[in-house]
Coordinates of C-alpha atoms in Angstrom, one line a residue:
X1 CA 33.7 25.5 -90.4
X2 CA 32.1 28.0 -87.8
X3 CA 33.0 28.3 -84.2
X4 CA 36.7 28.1 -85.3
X5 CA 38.9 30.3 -84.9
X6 CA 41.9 31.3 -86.5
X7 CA 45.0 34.1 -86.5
X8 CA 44.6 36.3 -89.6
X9 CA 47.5 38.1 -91.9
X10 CA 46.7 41.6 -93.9
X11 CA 48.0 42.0 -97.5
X12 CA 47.7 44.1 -100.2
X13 CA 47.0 41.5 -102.0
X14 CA 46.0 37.7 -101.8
X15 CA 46.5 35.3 -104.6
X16 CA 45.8 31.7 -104.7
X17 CA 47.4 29.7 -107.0
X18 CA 51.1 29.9 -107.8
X19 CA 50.8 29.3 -112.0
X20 CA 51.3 31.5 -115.1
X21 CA 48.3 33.6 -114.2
X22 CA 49.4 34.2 -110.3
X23 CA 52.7 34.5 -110.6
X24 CA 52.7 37.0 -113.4
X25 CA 50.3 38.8 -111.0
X26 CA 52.3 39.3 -108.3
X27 CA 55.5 40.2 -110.4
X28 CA 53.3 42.8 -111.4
X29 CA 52.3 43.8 -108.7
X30 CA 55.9 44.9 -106.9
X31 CA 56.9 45.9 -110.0
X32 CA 54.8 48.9 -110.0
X33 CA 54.8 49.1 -106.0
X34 CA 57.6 47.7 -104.1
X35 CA 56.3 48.4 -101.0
X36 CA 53.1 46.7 -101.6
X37 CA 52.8 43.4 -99.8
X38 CA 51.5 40.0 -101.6
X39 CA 51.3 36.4 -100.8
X40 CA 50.9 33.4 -103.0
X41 CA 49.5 30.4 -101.8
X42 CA 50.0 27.2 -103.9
X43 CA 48.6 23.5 -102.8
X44 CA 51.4 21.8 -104.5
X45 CA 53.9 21.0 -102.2
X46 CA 56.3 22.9 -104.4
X47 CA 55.5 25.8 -106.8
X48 CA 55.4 23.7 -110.4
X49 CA 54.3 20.2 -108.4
X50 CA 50.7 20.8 -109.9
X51 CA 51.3 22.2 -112.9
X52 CA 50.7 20.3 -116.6
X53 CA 51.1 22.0 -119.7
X54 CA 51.6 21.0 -123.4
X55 CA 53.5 22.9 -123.6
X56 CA 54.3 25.7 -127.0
X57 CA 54.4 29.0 -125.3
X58 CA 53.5 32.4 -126.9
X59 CA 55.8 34.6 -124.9
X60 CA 53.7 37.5 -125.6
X61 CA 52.9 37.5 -122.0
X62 CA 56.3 37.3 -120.5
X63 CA 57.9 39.6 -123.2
X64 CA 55.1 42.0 -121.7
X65 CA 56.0 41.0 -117.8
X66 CA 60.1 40.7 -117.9
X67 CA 61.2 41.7 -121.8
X68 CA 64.5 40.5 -120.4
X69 CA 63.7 37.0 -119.4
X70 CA 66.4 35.2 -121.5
X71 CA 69.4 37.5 -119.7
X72 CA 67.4 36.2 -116.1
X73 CA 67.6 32.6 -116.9
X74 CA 64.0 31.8 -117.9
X75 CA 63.6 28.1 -118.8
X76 CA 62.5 29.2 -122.6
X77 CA 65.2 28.0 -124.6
X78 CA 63.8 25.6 -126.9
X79 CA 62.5 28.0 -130.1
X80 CA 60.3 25.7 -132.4
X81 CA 62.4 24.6 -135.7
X82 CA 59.7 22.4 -137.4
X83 CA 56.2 22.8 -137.5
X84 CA 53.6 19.2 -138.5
X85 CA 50.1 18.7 -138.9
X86 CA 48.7 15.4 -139.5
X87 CA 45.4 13.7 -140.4
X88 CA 46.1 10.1 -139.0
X89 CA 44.1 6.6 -140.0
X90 CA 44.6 3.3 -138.6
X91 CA 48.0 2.5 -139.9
X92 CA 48.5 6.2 -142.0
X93 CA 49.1 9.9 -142.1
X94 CA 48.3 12.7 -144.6
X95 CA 50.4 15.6 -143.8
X96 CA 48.3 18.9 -143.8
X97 CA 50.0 21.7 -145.0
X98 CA 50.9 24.8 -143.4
X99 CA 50.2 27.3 -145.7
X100 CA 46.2 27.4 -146.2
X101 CA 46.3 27.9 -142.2
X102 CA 45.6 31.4 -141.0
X103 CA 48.8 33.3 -139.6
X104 CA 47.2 33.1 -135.7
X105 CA 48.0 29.2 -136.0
X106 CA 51.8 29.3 -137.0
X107 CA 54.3 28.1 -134.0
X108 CA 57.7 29.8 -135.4
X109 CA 58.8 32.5 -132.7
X110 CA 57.4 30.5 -130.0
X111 CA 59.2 28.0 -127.7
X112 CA 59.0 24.4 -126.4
X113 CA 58.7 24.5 -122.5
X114 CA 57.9 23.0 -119.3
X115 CA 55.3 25.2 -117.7
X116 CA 56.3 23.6 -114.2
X117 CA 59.6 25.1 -114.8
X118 CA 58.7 28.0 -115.6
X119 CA 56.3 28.3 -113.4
X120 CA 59.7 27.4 -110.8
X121 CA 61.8 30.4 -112.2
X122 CA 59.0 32.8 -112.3
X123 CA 58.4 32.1 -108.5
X124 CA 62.2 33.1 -107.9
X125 CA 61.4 36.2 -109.3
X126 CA 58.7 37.2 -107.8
X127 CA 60.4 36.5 -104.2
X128 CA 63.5 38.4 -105.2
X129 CA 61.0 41.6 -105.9
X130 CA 59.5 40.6 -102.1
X131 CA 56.5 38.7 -102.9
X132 CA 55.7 35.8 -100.2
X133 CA 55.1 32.7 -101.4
X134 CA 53.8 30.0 -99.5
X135 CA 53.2 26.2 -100.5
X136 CA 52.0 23.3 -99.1
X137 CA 48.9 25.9 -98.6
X138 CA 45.9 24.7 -99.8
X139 CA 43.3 27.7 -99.7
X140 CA 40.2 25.6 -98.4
X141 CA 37.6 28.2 -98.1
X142 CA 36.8 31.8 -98.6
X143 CA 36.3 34.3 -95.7
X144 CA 33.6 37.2 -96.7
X145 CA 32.8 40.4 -95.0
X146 CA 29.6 41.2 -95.7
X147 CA 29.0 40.5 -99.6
X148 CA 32.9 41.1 -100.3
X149 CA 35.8 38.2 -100.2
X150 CA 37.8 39.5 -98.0
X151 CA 40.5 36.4 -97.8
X152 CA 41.1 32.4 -97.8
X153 CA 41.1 30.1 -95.3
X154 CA 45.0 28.2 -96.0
X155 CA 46.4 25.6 -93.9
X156 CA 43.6 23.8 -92.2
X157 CA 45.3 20.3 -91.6
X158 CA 44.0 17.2 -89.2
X159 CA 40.5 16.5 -89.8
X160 CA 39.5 13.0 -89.2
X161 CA 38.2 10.7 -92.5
X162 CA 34.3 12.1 -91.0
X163 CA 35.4 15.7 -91.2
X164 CA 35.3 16.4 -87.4
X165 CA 38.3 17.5 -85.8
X166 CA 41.2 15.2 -84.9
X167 CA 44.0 15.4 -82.4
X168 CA 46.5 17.0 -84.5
X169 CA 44.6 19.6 -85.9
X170 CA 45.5 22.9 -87.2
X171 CA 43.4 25.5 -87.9
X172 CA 45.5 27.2 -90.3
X173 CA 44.7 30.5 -91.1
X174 CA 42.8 33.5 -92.6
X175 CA 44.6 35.9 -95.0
X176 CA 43.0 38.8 -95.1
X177 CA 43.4 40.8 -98.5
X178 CA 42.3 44.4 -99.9
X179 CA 42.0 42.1 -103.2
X180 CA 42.0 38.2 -103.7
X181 CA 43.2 37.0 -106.7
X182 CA 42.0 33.2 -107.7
X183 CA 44.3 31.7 -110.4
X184 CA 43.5 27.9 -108.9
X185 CA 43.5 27.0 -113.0
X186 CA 41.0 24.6 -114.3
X187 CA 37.6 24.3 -112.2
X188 CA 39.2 25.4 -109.4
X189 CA 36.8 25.1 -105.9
X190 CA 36.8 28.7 -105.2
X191 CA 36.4 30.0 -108.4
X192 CA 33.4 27.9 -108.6
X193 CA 32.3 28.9 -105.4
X194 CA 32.3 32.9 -106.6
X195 CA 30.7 32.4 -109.5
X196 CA 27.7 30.6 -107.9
X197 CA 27.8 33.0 -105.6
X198 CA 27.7 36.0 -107.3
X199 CA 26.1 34.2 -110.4
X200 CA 29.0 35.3 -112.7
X201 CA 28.3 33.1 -115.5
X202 CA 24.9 34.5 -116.5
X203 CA 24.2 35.3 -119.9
X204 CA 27.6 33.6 -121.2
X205 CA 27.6 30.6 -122.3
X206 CA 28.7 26.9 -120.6
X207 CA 32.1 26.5 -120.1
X208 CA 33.4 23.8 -122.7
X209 CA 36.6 21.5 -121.5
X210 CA 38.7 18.7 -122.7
X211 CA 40.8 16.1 -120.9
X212 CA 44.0 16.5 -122.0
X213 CA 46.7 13.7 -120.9
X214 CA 50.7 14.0 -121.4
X215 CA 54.0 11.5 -120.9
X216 CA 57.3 12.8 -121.0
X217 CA 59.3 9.9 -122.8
X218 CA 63.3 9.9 -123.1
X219 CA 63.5 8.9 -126.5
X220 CA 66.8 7.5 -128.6
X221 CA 68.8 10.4 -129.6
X222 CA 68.8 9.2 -133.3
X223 CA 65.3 9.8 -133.4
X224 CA 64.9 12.8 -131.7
X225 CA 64.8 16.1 -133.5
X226 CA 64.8 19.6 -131.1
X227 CA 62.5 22.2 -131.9
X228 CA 59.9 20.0 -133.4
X229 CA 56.3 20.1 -132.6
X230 CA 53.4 17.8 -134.1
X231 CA 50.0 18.0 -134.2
X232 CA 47.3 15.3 -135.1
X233 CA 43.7 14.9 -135.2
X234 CA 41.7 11.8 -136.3
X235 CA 42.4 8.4 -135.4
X236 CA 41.8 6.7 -133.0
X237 CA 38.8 9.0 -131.9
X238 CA 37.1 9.3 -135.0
X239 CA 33.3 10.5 -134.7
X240 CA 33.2 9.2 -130.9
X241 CA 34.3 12.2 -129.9
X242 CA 36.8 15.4 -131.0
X243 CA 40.7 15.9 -130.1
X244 CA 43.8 15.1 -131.0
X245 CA 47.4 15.0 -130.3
X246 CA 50.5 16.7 -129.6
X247 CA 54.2 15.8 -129.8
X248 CA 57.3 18.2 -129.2
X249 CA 60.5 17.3 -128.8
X250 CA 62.7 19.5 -126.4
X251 CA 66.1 19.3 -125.0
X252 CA 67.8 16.6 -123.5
X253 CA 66.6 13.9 -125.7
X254 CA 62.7 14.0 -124.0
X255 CA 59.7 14.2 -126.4
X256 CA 56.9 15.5 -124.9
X257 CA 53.5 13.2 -126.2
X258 CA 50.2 14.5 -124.7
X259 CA 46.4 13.6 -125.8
X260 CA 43.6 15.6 -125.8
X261 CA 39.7 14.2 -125.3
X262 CA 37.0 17.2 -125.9
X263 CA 34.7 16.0 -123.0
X264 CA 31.6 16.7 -124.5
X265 CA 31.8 13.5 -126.1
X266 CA 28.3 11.3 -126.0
X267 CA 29.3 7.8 -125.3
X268 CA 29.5 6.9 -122.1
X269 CA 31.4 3.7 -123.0
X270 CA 34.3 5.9 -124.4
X271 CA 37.4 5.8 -122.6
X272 CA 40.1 8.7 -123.1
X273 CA 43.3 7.1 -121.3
X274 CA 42.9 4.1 -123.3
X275 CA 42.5 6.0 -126.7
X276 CA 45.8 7.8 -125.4
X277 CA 47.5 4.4 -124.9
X278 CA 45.9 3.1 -128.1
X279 CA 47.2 6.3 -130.1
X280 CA 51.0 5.9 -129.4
X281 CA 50.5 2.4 -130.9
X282 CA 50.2 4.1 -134.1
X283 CA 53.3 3.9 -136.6
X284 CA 54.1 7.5 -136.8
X285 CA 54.1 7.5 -132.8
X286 CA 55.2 4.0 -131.9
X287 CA 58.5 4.2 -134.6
X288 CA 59.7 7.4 -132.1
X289 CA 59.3 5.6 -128.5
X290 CA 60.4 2.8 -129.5
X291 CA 63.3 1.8 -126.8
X292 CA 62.6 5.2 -125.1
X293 CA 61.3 5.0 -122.0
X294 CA 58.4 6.8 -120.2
X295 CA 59.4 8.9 -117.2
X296 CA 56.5 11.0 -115.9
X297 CA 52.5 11.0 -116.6
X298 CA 50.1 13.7 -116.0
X299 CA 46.4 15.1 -117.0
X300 CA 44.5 17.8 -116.6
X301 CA 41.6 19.3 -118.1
X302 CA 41.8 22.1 -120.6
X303 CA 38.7 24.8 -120.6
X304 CA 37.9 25.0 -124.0
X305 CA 34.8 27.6 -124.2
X306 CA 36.4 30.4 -125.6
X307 CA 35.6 34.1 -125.4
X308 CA 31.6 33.3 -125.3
X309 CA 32.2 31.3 -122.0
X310 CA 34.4 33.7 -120.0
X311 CA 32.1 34.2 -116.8
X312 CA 32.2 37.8 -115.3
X313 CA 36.1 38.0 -114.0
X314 CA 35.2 40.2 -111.2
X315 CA 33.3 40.2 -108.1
X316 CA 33.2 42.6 -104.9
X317 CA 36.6 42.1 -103.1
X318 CA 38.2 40.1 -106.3
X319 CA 38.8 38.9 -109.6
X320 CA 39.6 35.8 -111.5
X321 CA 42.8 35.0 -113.3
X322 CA 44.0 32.7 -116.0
X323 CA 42.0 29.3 -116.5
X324 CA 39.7 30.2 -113.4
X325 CA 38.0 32.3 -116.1
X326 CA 39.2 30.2 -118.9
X327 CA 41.7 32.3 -121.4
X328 CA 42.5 28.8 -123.5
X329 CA 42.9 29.6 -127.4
X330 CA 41.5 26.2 -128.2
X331 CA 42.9 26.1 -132.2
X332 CA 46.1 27.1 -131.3
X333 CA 46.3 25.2 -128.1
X334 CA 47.2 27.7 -125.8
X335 CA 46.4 29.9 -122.8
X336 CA 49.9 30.3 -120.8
X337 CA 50.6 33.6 -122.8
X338 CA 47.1 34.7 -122.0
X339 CA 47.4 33.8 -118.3
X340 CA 50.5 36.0 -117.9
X341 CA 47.9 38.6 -119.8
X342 CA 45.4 38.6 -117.2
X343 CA 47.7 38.3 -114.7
X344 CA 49.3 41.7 -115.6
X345 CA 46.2 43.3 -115.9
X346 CA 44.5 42.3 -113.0
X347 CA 47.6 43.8 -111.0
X348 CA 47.7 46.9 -112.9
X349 CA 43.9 47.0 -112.0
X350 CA 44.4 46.1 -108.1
X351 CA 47.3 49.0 -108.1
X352 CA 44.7 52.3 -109.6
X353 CA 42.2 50.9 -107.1
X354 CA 44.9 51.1 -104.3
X355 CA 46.5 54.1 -105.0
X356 CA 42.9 55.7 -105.2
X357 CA 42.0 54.4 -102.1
X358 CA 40.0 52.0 -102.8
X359 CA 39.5 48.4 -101.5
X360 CA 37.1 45.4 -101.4
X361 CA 34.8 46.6 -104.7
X362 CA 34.7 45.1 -108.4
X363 CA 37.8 46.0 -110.4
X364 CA 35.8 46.8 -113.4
X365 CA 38.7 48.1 -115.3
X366 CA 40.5 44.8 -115.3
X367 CA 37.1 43.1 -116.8
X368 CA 37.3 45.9 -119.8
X369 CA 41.0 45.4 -120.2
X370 CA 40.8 41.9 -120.3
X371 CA 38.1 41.9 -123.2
X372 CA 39.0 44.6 -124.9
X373 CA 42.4 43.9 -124.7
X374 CA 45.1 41.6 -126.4
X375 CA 43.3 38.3 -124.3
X376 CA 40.1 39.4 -125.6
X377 CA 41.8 40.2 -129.4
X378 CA 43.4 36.6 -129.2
X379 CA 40.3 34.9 -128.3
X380 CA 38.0 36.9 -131.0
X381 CA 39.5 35.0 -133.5
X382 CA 38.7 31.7 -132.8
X383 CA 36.0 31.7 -131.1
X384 CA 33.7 29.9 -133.7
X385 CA 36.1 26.9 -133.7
X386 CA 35.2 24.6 -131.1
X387 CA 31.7 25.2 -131.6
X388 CA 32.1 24.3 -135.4
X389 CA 33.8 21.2 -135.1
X390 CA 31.4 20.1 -132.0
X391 CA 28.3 20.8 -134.5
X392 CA 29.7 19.8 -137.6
X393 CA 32.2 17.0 -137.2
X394 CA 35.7 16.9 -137.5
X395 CA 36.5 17.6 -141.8
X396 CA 33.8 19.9 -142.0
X397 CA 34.5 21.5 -138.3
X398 CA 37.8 22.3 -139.3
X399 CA 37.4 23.9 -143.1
X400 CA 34.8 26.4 -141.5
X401 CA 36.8 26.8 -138.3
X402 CA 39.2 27.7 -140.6
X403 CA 37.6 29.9 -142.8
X404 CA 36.1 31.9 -140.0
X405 CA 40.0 32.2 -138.6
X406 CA 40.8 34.1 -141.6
X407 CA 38.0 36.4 -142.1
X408 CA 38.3 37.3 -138.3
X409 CA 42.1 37.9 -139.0
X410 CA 41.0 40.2 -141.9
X411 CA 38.5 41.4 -139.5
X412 CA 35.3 40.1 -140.1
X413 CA 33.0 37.1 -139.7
X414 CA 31.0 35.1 -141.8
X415 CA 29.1 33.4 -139.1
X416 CA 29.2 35.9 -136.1
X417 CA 29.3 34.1 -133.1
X418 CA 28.3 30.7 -132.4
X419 CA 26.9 29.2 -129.4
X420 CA 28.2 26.0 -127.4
X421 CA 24.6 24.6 -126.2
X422 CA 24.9 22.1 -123.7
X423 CA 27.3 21.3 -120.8
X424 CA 29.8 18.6 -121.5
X425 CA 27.8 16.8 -118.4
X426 CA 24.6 16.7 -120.1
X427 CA 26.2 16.2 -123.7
X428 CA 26.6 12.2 -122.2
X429 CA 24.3 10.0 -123.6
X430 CA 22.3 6.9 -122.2
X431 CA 24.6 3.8 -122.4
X432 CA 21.7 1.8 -124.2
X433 CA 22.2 3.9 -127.4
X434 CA 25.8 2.9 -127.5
X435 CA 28.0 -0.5 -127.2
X436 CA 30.9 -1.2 -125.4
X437 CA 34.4 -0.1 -126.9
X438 CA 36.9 -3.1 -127.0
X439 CA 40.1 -1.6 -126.2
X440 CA 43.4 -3.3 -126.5
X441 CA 45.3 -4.2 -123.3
X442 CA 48.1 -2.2 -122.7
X443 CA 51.9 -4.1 -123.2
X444 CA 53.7 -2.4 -120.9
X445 CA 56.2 -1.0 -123.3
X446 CA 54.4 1.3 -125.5
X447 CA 51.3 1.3 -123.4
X448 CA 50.4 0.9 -119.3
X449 CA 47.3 0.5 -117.0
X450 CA 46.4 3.4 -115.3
X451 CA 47.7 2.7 -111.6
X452 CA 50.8 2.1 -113.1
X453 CA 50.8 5.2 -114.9
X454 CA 49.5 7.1 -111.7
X455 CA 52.6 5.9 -110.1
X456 CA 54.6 8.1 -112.7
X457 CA 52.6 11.3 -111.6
X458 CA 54.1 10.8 -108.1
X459 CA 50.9 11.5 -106.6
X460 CA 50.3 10.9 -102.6
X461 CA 47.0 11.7 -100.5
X462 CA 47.7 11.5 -96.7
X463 CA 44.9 8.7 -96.0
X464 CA 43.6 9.5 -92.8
X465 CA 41.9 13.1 -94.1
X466 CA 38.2 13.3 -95.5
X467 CA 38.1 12.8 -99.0
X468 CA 38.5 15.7 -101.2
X469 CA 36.2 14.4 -103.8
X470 CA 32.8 14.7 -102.2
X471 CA 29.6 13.3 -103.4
X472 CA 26.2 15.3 -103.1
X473 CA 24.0 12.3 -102.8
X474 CA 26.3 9.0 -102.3
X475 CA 23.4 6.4 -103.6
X476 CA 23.9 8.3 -107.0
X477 CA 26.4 6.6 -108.4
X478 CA 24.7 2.9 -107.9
X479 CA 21.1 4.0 -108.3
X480 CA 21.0 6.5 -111.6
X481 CA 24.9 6.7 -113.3
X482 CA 25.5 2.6 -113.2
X483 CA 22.2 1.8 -115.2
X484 CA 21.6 4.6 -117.3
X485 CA 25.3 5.6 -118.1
X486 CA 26.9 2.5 -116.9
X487 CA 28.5 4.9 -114.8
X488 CA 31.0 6.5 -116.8
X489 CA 33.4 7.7 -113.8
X490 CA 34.8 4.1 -114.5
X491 CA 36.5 5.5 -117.5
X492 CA 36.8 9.1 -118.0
X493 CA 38.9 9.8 -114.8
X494 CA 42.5 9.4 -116.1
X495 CA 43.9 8.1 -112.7
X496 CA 41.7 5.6 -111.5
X497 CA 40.1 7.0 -108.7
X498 CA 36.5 5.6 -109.1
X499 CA 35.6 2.5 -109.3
X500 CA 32.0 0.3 -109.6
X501 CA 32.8 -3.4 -107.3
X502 CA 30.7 -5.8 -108.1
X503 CA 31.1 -9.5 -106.2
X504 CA 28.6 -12.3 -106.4
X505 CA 25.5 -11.8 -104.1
X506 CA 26.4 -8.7 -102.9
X507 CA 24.9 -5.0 -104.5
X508 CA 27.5 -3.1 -106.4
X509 CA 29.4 -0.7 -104.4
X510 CA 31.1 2.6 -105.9
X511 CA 34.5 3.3 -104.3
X512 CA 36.2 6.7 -104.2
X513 CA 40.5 5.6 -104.5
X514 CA 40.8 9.7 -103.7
X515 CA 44.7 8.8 -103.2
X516 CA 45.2 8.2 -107.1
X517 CA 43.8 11.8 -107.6
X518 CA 45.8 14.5 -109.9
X519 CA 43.6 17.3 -110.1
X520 CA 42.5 17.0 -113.1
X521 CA 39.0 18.5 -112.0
X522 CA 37.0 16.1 -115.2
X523 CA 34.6 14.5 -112.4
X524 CA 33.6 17.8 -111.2
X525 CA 32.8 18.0 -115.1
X526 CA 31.6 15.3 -116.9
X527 CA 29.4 13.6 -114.3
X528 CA 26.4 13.2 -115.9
X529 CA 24.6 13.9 -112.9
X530 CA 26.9 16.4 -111.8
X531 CA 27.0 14.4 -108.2
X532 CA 30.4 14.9 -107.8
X533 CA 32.3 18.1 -106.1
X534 CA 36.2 18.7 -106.5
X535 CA 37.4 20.1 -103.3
X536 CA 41.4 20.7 -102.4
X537 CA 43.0 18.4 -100.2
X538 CA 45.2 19.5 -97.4
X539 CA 48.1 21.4 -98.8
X540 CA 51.0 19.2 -100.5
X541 CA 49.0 16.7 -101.2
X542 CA 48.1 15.3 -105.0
X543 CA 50.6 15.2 -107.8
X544 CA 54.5 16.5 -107.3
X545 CA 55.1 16.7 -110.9
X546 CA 58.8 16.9 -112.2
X547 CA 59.3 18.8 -115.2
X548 CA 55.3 19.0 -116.8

């Protein structure tokens, strides 16, 4: 907001968001200066409160960062034991066998982990080196000098519901940085604001994203098996859209059981929490949670585009980090080794720049590193996969997703390098083309409604601030998504937050439940008519999860 104003702090170094990427930045950072000073800011009101992973984790990245992570206490002590595809009907399974898969996709030598834990330790690190970390900071806005960033705007609390200023407002404050790092994650508001900006996605393809949805379930310790980690595509999606499944079981008797949803599905009338809650009634799923209980329930979405949708990573005054630019290895469903990647070499990047005397300009030798390098390597691979299967269906998807895999391993390409085509917003279709999907009501033992669910991602808004989740026309909704999509915002946000009233004689109204929210960025996605704008909350608020 202008005609505000604010104190200001000077670093070295700004970096907004406290996950894999960020962290492993600032680590970085004091490693190779300790005298250099760096702040994190992280909305969550704890570092790890906002972050959702599977998750299997490569440790690539953190062998790279701290080769001595097990003798500092790292949270990785869950090595994968067992390793399970499956092809899944209605009521069966067909195991897929390991061996035809290319090396790339085998999970032995990684570990089972909770990324918010991790996420936890790695913070303690990077404060014992001297890095500052701040949360309950929600960096609302970008501060510019001339065409540069030159900071973030953190802090700003006390707005009334209208957006004008209330009678406990705080400014908050500018930090001022030599560089900004933005490792916000998935669709993060000022990544999206940079690349708009500086139009860092031309010439690259659209971003591609899935919905993926997790529950950590304490499961009977006869059943549970350490070290295992299942995988399963087919039902209950079938051709309505791709995904699939994952299920690994860590310590303490928890299973991890998340569900993916590719969000460039077509029918609007599909509904991905509900084909989560229908999947675990499958046999293979249900036999396992059966008297477990569910203890915590998250989503977030997952960029899926691949090497031919990473935007420009680098813009005067800054770069982006992690999934801001979308490092995901979609086939081998993972991008926390690749965050901690880019992370290191954005740092080692920031620190030439410094020690050269430089400040405020493009650090083109982090873009090269991160393409050329192992990110760029890791992603080379499989970057034919998602576009296959989204062409080509599922079966057929997969053979020449695979196929491709090897020949890239062996270090060549059959197909070169395909191309994505539309957004996953205008891959909706008109709801007249489709029919309604009949789903099963959920029992409440194996499956839940979605506010209950919610309630198990301990998430909390503070009521009285404007609502993060903005609307560029508000007669949208009602006039153009409810007839010609039969607005879809109904079903594809995992936590409820939209909703279409209807009540006898009256015009339908859409409400906005922004309290519900978890971050999970899909509206800002899949909105057909891309209405909808994701903005951050004041700092603290949205989901506090546990162990994720």
């Amino acid at each position: 907001m202008s005609g505000i104003e604010r104190e200001s702090m000077e670093y070295d170094v700004v970096i907004v968001g406290a996950g894999p990427a960020g962290l492993a930045a600032a680590i970085r950072l004091k490693q190779l200066d300790a005298d250099m000073s760096v702040v994190v800011l992280e909305k969550g009101s704890e570092v790890g409160a906002h972050i959702l992973s599977g998750a299997v984790l490569d440790p690539s990245g953190l062998d790279r960062l701290m080769p001595d992570w097990a003798e500092k206490g790292a949270p990785v002590t869950v090595p994968v034991k067992h390793d399970n595809f499956y092809m899944l009907g209605a009521a069966g399974k067909i195991r897929v066998p390991n061996w035809p898969m290319p090396p790339l996709m085998n999970n032995h030598g990684c570990y089972i982990v909770s990324m918010a834990n991790v996420c936890r330790w790695m913070a303690e690190q990077a404060e014992a080196l001297g890095v500052e970390i701040f949360p309950g900071m929600s960096a609302s806005e970008l501060v510019f000098d001339g065409d540069r960033v030159k900071g973030v705007v953190a802090g700003e609390f006390g707005k009334n519901p209208d957006g004008t200023i209330g009678d406990a407002y705080e400014p908050g404050m500018e930090l001022h940085g030599k560089y900004v790092f933005l490792s916000e994650g998935v669709r993060g508001s000022l990544s999206k604001h940079v690349m708009e900006k500086y139009n860092l996605s031309s010439g690259k393809e659209p971003q591609k994203f899935g919905l993926g949805m997790k529950e950590i379930w304490e499961v009977d310790p006869d059943k549970h098996r350490q070290g295992t980690v299942t995988h399963t595509m087919g039902w209950p999606l079938g051709s309505n859209a791709g995904g699939g499944s994952f299920i690994y079981h860590m310590d303490n008797n928890q299973v991890l059981v998340g569900f993916v949803v590719h969000l460039n599905y077509e029918n609007p009338y599909l509904y991905p929490y509900m084909e989560f809650q229908r999947f675990k009634h499958h046999p293979v799923v249900a036999e396992l949670l059966k008297g477990g209980k569910r203890v915590a329930y998250g989503a977030r979405a997952i960029s899926e585009g691949g090497l031919q949708s990473i935007p420009k990573v680098v813009f005067p005054g800054g770069a982006m980090l992690g999934c801001s630019a979308g490092l995901v290895n979609v086939p081998r469903i993972k991008g926390n080794h690749n965050a901690m990647h880019s992370g290191i070499e954005a740092a080692e990047a920031a620190f030439a720049a410094l020690q050269a005397g430089r400040e405020g300009d493009e650090l083109t030798a982090y873009e090269t590193a991160l393409r050329e390098g192992v990110v760029g390597k890791d992603l080379k691979k499989v970057r034919n996969v998602k576009p296959m299967w989204s062409k080509w269906g599922l079966l057929a998807g997969l053979g020449l997703g695979g196929l491709d895999m090897w020949t890239n391993t062996l270090g060549f390409s059959l197909f070169g390098t395909q191309k994505h085509g539309k957004t996953d917003a205008a891959a909706t279709g008109e709801a007249a083309k489709f029919k309604p999907i009949d789903y099963p009501r959920p029992d409440g033992v194996l499956s839940f409604d979605r506010l209950t669910n919610v309630a198990f991602s301990f998430t909390n808004h503070e009521e009285s601030q404007p609502c993060h989740l903005q609307l560029k026309d508000p007669s949208i909704p009602i006039a153009v998504n409810l007839p010609k999509y039969a607005e879809p915002a109904q079903r594809y946000c995992p936590a409820g937050v939209y909703e279409v009233v209807e009540e006898a004689g009256k015009d339908p109204r859409f409400v906005i439940n922004f309290q519900n929210c978890v971050h999970c960025k899909t509206c800002d996605i899949k909105d057909p008519s891309q209405n909808i704008h994701w903005t951050t909350p004041q700092g603290g608020d949205g989901p506090n999860y546990p162990n994720m």
